[in-house]
Coordinates of C-alpha atoms and ligand atoms in Angstrom, one line a residue:
M72 CA -20.6 -7.3 0.0
I73 CA -17.2 -8.8 0.5
T74 CA -16.2 -9.1 4.1
P75 CA -12.8 -10.5 5.2
W76 CA -14.4 -13.6 6.5
D77 CA -16.5 -14.5 3.6
V78 CA -15.0 -14.2 0.1
S79 CA -16.7 -15.7 -2.9
D80 CA -14.7 -17.2 -5.7
N81 CA -15.7 -14.7 -8.3
V82 CA -14.8 -11.3 -7.0
D83 CA -15.7 -8.5 -9.4
Y84 CA -12.4 -6.6 -9.2
K85 CA -13.4 -3.7 -11.3
K86 CA -16.7 -3.0 -9.5
T87 CA -15.0 -3.3 -6.1
M88 CA -12.4 -0.7 -7.2
E89 CA -15.1 1.7 -8.5
N90 CA -17.3 1.3 -5.4
F91 CA -14.5 1.8 -2.9
G92 CA -12.1 4.2 -4.6
I93 CA -9.2 1.8 -5.1
K94 CA -7.0 3.2 -7.8
P95 CA -5.4 1.1 -10.6
I96 CA -1.7 0.4 -10.1
K97 CA -1.0 0.4 -13.8
D98 CA -1.2 4.2 -13.8
L99 CA 1.8 4.3 -11.5
L100 CA 4.0 1.7 -13.1
K101 CA 5.9 4.4 -15.1
D102 CA 6.9 6.1 -11.8
I103 CA 8.2 2.9 -10.1
E104 CA 11.8 2.4 -10.9
N105 CA 11.7 -1.4 -10.6
P106 CA 8.1 -2.5 -10.2
H107 CA 7.4 -5.9 -8.7
Y108 CA 6.7 -8.6 -11.3
L109 CA 3.2 -9.1 -9.8
M110 CA 2.6 -5.4 -10.5
R111 CA 4.0 -5.6 -14.1
R112 CA 1.7 -8.6 -14.7
G113 CA -1.4 -7.0 -13.3
I114 CA -1.8 -9.4 -10.4
I115 CA -1.3 -6.6 -8.0
F116 CA -3.9 -4.4 -9.6
G117 CA -5.0 -1.7 -7.2
H118 CA -3.8 0.6 -4.5
R119 CA -4.5 3.4 -2.1
D120 CA -2.0 6.2 -1.7
F121 CA 0.9 4.1 -3.1
E122 CA 2.4 7.3 -4.5
R123 CA 3.6 8.1 -1.0
I124 CA 5.6 4.8 -0.9
I125 CA 7.0 5.3 -4.4
K126 CA 8.3 8.7 -3.2
S127 CA 10.0 7.0 -0.2
M128 CA 11.5 4.4 -2.4
K129 CA 12.8 7.0 -4.8
E130 CA 14.4 9.1 -2.1
N131 CA 15.6 6.0 -0.1
K132 CA 13.6 7.2 2.9
K133 CA 12.5 4.7 5.4
F134 CA 9.0 3.2 5.3
T135 CA 7.2 0.4 7.0
V136 CA 5.7 -2.7 5.3
L137 CA 3.1 -4.6 7.3
S138 CA 1.1 -7.6 6.4
G139 CA -0.4 -10.0 8.9
M140 CA -1.9 -13.5 8.6
M141 CA -4.4 -15.7 10.2
P142 CA -3.2 -19.2 9.8
S143 CA -6.0 -21.5 8.8
G144 CA -4.1 -24.6 7.8
K145 CA -1.2 -25.5 5.6
M146 CA 0.4 -22.8 3.6
H147 CA -0.3 -23.0 -0.1
F148 CA 0.7 -21.2 -3.3
G149 CA -2.0 -18.6 -2.8
H150 CA -0.4 -17.5 0.5
K151 CA 3.0 -17.3 -1.1
M152 CA 2.2 -14.1 -2.9
I153 CA 2.5 -12.0 0.2
V154 CA 5.9 -13.4 0.8
D155 CA 6.9 -12.6 -2.8
Q156 CA 6.0 -9.0 -2.0
L157 CA 7.8 -8.8 1.3
L158 CA 10.9 -10.2 -0.5
Y159 CA 10.7 -7.2 -2.8
Y160 CA 10.3 -4.7 0.0
Q161 CA 13.1 -6.1 2.1
N162 CA 15.6 -4.7 -0.4
Y163 CA 14.4 -1.2 0.4
N164 CA 15.0 1.0 3.4
T165 CA 12.2 -0.7 5.3
E166 CA 11.0 -2.2 8.5
I167 CA 8.7 -5.2 8.1
Y168 CA 6.0 -6.3 10.5
I169 CA 4.2 -9.6 10.4
P170 CA 1.3 -9.8 12.9
I171 CA 0.0 -13.3 13.6
A172 CA -3.8 -12.8 14.0
D173 CA -4.3 -15.3 16.8
L174 CA -6.9 -13.1 18.5
E175 CA -8.8 -12.8 15.3
A176 CA -8.6 -16.6 14.8
Y177 CA -9.9 -17.1 18.3
W178 CA -12.8 -14.7 17.9
A179 CA -13.8 -15.3 14.3
R180 CA -12.8 -18.8 13.6
G181 CA -13.0 -20.5 17.0
M182 CA -9.3 -21.6 16.9
D183 CA -7.4 -22.0 20.1
F184 CA -4.2 -20.0 20.7
E185 CA -1.9 -23.1 20.8
T186 CA -3.0 -24.4 17.4
T187 CA -2.7 -21.0 15.8
K188 CA 0.8 -20.4 17.2
K189 CA 2.0 -23.9 16.1
L190 CA 0.6 -23.3 12.6
A191 CA 2.1 -19.9 12.4
V192 CA 5.6 -21.1 13.4
E193 CA 5.8 -24.4 11.7
E194 CA 3.9 -23.6 8.5
Y195 CA 3.9 -19.9 7.8
I196 CA 7.0 -18.3 9.4
T197 CA 9.1 -21.3 8.5
N198 CA 8.1 -21.0 4.9
Y199 CA 8.4 -17.2 4.9
I200 CA 12.1 -17.6 5.9
A201 CA 12.7 -20.6 3.6
L202 CA 11.4 -18.5 0.8
G203 CA 14.1 -15.9 1.5
L204 CA 12.8 -13.4 4.0
N205 CA 15.6 -12.1 6.2
P206 CA 14.9 -13.1 9.8
N207 CA 16.7 -10.0 11.0
K208 CA 14.5 -7.7 9.0
I209 CA 11.1 -8.9 10.2
N210 CA 9.1 -8.2 13.4
V211 CA 6.8 -11.1 13.9
Y212 CA 4.4 -11.1 16.8
L213 CA 1.3 -12.7 18.2
Q214 CA -1.5 -10.3 18.6
S215 CA -2.5 -11.8 21.9
K216 CA 1.0 -11.1 23.3
N217 CA 1.5 -7.6 22.0
E218 CA 0.7 -5.2 24.8
I219 CA 1.3 -2.1 22.7
V220 CA -1.1 -3.3 20.0
K221 CA -3.7 -4.3 22.5
D222 CA -3.4 -1.0 24.3
L223 CA -3.7 1.0 21.1
A224 CA -6.8 -1.1 20.1
M225 CA -8.5 -0.2 23.4
K226 CA -7.9 3.5 22.8
L227 CA -8.9 3.5 19.1
S228 CA -12.1 1.5 19.7
K229 CA -13.6 4.8 20.9
R230 CA -13.3 6.2 17.4
V231 CA -15.9 4.0 15.7
N232 CA -19.5 3.1 16.6
F233 CA -21.6 0.0 16.1
S234 CA -23.6 1.4 13.1
E235 CA -20.4 1.9 11.2
M236 CA -19.0 -1.6 12.1
R237 CA -22.3 -3.1 11.0
A238 CA -22.2 -1.2 7.7
I239 CA -18.6 -2.2 6.9
Y240 CA -18.7 -5.8 8.1
G241 CA -22.3 -6.9 8.3
F242 CA -22.1 -7.5 12.1
S243 CA -25.4 -8.2 13.7
G244 CA -26.8 -8.6 17.2
E245 CA -25.6 -12.2 17.3
T246 CA -21.9 -11.4 16.5
N247 CA -19.7 -12.0 19.5
M248 CA -18.0 -9.0 21.0
G249 CA -14.5 -10.4 20.3
H250 CA -15.3 -10.7 16.6
M251 CA -16.3 -7.0 16.6
L252 CA -13.0 -6.2 18.2
A253 CA -10.9 -8.1 15.7
P254 CA -10.9 -5.3 13.1
I255 CA -9.9 -2.8 15.8
V256 CA -7.0 -5.0 16.7
Q257 CA -6.0 -5.1 13.0
V258 CA -6.3 -1.3 12.9
A259 CA -3.9 -1.2 15.8
D260 CA -1.6 -3.7 14.0
I261 CA -1.4 -1.4 11.1
L262 CA -1.0 1.9 13.0
H263 CA 1.2 0.9 16.0
P264 CA 4.6 1.1 14.1
Q265 CA 4.0 4.8 13.9
L266 CA 4.0 5.1 17.7
K267 CA 7.7 4.5 17.5
E268 CA 8.5 6.2 14.3
K269 CA 6.4 8.4 12.0
T270 CA 7.2 6.7 8.7
P271 CA 4.7 5.9 5.9
V272 CA 3.2 2.4 6.0
V273 CA 2.2 0.1 3.1
V274 CA 0.0 -2.9 3.7
P275 CA 0.1 -5.4 0.8
V276 CA -3.0 -7.6 1.0
G277 CA -5.7 -9.4 -0.9
I278 CA -8.8 -7.4 -1.8
D279 CA -10.8 -9.1 1.0
Q280 CA -8.8 -7.1 3.5
D281 CA -9.8 -3.7 2.1
P282 CA -12.6 -3.1 4.6
H283 CA -9.9 -3.2 7.3
L284 CA -7.9 -0.6 5.4
R285 CA -10.9 1.7 5.0
L286 CA -11.6 1.5 8.7
T287 CA -7.9 2.1 9.5
R288 CA -7.7 5.1 7.3
D289 CA -10.9 6.6 8.9
I290 CA -9.7 6.0 12.4
A291 CA -6.2 7.3 11.6
N292 CA -7.8 10.6 10.5
R293 CA -10.2 10.8 13.5
A294 CA -7.6 10.0 16.2
K295 CA -6.0 13.4 15.7
E296 CA -3.9 13.2 18.9
F297 CA -1.7 10.5 17.3
K298 CA -1.0 12.4 14.1
F299 CA -1.1 9.1 12.1
I300 CA -0.2 9.0 8.5
P301 CA -3.1 7.0 6.9
P302 CA -1.7 3.7 5.6
S303 CA -1.1 3.0 1.9
S304 CA -2.1 -0.3 0.6
T305 CA -1.9 -2.5 -2.5
Y306 CA -4.3 -5.3 -3.6
H307 CA -3.6 -8.5 -5.4
R308 CA -5.9 -10.9 -7.2
F309 CA -6.6 -14.3 -5.7
M310 CA -5.2 -17.3 -7.5
T311 CA -7.7 -19.6 -9.0
G312 CA -7.9 -23.1 -7.4
L313 CA -6.5 -25.9 -9.5
L314 CA -9.9 -27.1 -10.5
G315 CA -11.2 -23.6 -11.4
G316 CA -13.0 -22.5 -8.2
K317 CA -11.5 -21.1 -5.0
M318 CA -8.1 -22.2 -3.8
S319 CA -8.6 -23.5 -0.3
S320 CA -6.5 -25.2 2.4
S321 CA -9.5 -27.3 3.4
K322 CA -9.8 -28.7 -0.1
P323 CA -6.4 -30.2 -0.9
E324 CA -7.3 -31.0 -4.5
T325 CA -7.6 -27.3 -5.2
A326 CA -4.2 -26.2 -4.0
I327 CA -0.5 -26.8 -4.2
F328 CA 0.9 -26.7 -0.7
L329 CA 4.5 -25.5 0.0
S330 CA 5.1 -28.8 1.9
D331 CA 3.8 -31.0 -0.9
K332 CA 6.3 -33.6 -2.0
P333 CA 7.0 -34.6 -5.6
S334 CA 4.9 -37.7 -5.9
K335 CA 2.4 -39.5 -8.1
S336 CA -0.5 -37.7 -6.3
L337 CA 1.0 -34.3 -6.8
R338 CA 1.6 -35.1 -10.5
K339 CA -2.0 -36.1 -10.7
K340 CA -3.1 -32.9 -9.1
V341 CA -1.2 -30.9 -11.7
M342 CA -2.3 -33.0 -14.6
S343 CA -5.9 -32.6 -13.5
C344 CA -5.7 -28.8 -13.5
K345 CA -8.3 -26.8 -15.3
T346 CA -6.7 -25.6 -18.5
G347 CA -7.7 -23.3 -21.3
G348 CA -7.3 -26.1 -23.8
R349 CA -9.8 -27.2 -26.4
E350 CA -11.9 -30.3 -26.5
T351 CA -9.7 -32.2 -28.9
L352 CA -6.0 -32.1 -29.9
E353 CA -7.1 -31.3 -33.4
E354 CA -9.1 -28.2 -32.3
Q355 CA -6.2 -27.1 -30.1
K356 CA -3.8 -27.2 -33.1
K357 CA -6.3 -25.3 -35.2
L358 CA -7.6 -22.7 -32.8
G359 CA -4.9 -22.5 -30.1
G360 CA -5.5 -22.6 -26.3
I361 CA -6.9 -19.8 -24.1
P362 CA -4.2 -19.0 -21.5
E363 CA -6.4 -16.4 -20.0
E364 CA -8.6 -19.1 -18.7
C365 CA -5.9 -21.6 -17.7
V366 CA -4.8 -22.4 -14.2
V367 CA -1.5 -23.8 -15.5
Y368 CA -0.7 -20.5 -17.1
E369 CA -1.7 -18.8 -13.9
L370 CA 0.8 -20.9 -12.0
Y371 CA 3.5 -19.6 -14.4
V372 CA 2.4 -16.0 -14.1
Y373 CA 2.1 -16.0 -10.3
H374 CA 4.9 -18.3 -9.3
L375 CA 7.0 -20.4 -11.7
I376 CA 8.4 -18.1 -14.4
D377 CA 10.4 -15.1 -13.6
D378 CA 11.4 -14.1 -17.0
D379 CA 8.8 -12.1 -18.9
K380 CA 10.2 -13.2 -22.2
E381 CA 9.9 -16.9 -21.4
L382 CA 6.3 -16.3 -20.3
K383 CA 5.5 -14.5 -23.5
E384 CA 6.9 -17.4 -25.5
I385 CA 4.6 -19.9 -23.7
Y386 CA 1.7 -17.5 -24.2
D387 CA 2.3 -17.3 -27.9
K388 CA 2.9 -21.0 -28.4
C389 CA -0.3 -21.7 -26.5
K390 CA -2.3 -19.2 -28.6
S391 CA -0.9 -20.5 -31.9
G392 CA -1.7 -24.1 -31.0
E393 CA 1.9 -25.2 -31.1
L394 CA 1.9 -26.2 -27.5
T395 CA -0.4 -29.0 -26.2
C396 CA -1.8 -28.9 -22.7
G397 CA -0.3 -32.3 -22.0
Q398 CA 3.2 -31.1 -22.7
C399 CA 2.5 -27.9 -20.9
K400 CA 1.3 -29.5 -17.7
K401 CA 4.2 -31.9 -17.7
S402 CA 6.7 -29.0 -17.8
C403 CA 4.6 -27.2 -15.2
Y404 CA 4.9 -30.2 -12.9
E405 CA 8.7 -30.2 -13.4
K406 CA 8.9 -26.6 -12.5
I407 CA 6.8 -27.2 -9.4
T408 CA 9.0 -30.2 -8.2
A409 CA 12.2 -28.2 -8.7
F410 CA 10.7 -25.4 -6.7
L411 CA 9.4 -27.7 -3.9
N412 CA 12.6 -29.6 -3.6
D413 CA 14.6 -26.5 -3.2
L414 CA 12.2 -25.1 -0.6
S415 CA 12.1 -28.3 1.4
E416 CA 15.9 -28.2 1.7
K417 CA 15.8 -24.7 3.1
R418 CA 12.9 -25.4 5.5
A419 CA 14.8 -27.4 8.0
C420 CA 17.1 -24.6 9.0
A421 CA 14.3 -22.0 8.6
K422 CA 12.2 -23.9 11.1
E423 CA 14.8 -23.5 13.9
I424 CA 14.9 -19.8 13.2
A425 CA 11.1 -19.5 13.2
E426 CA 10.9 -21.2 16.6
E427 CA 13.5 -18.9 17.9
I428 CA 11.6 -15.8 16.6
I429 CA 8.3 -16.7 18.2
K430 CA 9.1 -18.3 21.5
Ligands
LIG502 N1 -7.1 -10.3 8.9 C1 -5.9 -10.8 8.2 C2 -6.3 -12.2 7.6 O1 -7.4 -12.6 7.7 C3 -4.7 -10.9 9.1 C4 -4.2 -9.7 9.6 C5 -4.1 -9.3 10.9 C6 -3.6 -8.6 8.9 N2 -3.5 -8.1 11.1 C7 -3.2 -7.6 9.8 C8 -3.5 -8.3 7.5 C9 -2.7 -6.4 9.4 C10 -2.9 -7.1 7.1 C11 -2.5 -6.2 8.1 O2 -5.5 -12.9 7.1
LIG503 FE1 -2.9 -23.7 -20.5 FE2 -0.6 -24.6 -21.4 FE3 -2.9 -25.6 -22.4 FE4 -2.2 -23.2 -23.0 S1 -1.1 -25.1 -23.6 S2 -4.2 -23.8 -22.3 S3 -1.1 -22.5 -21.2 S4 -2.1 -25.8 -20.3

């Protein structure tokens, strides 16, 4: 069982798709005019009802994109993937919503509202804008301050009972009532844009959030009086941590943070990445590396190399043994520093805007 609050580091993506009826996105690629690079590269791997969004994109009809976050610490490369997707959607006829899950953080993580808000503004939204999100195009809000969302959550809570919540989330008699409400608030996050305008909604998320989408789709169908269109969704793979396990804000050696500064320690972090290299240089030359098992290669695929041709070249050179991991990690570090330097310049101005947006 994967629940949104407990994700193991080896998710079986294929099984999860089969068990829950998530469809492979690769079957749709031919219908998407200009698919996102994370779709082309198989990182965004699954979807529900994404056909509806493709249709809107084709016909230049308006649709809504919504993806919330629960800030848990500093923002790292794993979190950046959502922004990369929002950047893609902002070029379409869209309205973008970004709920900050401060209620969920309070109920499920024991975080106070002040801390959550500060993290959301100074870390997340600041970086979202520095990464290129258009501040005029986004609706950012705190769950705890959004009366429309809270009102809708109260009404929709009637449409699901405890047995179902327990089956989906594993709640027990010891679970606090707030925690049980958190998914309902998220359902309201996802559905509330339709109170204003009946447009299709897509929710790009990590696979851990799928339980919320299943619940949202069920509730949307049950609450007939609202005539909701059930949300579409897409699912991306999680990035591997630098050392091979999970990438986690609470373990700095496993993640590259967007606020990391080029430094000896950052260099060391990159040079210590788990690679797909062989035991010895000799073996590497003879057998080639295994990019499929390499975190450095993952960094290229997810973040550092836009050009598919350049990526393929590295792949081939790795496989043939022409490239050594030492060289490869060095050039990875250079790409990371270039990226971080650029972002850090943009962040100062972005922070002011972020503070303005969430007062
Ligand atoms: N539960 C999400 C998380 O853990 C945050 C979230 C809140 C969200 N509302 C949402 C995600 C709506 C997608 C859609 O990060
Ligand atoms: Fe990874 Fe690069 Fe080594 Fe290949 S050469 S295994 S891509 S670090």
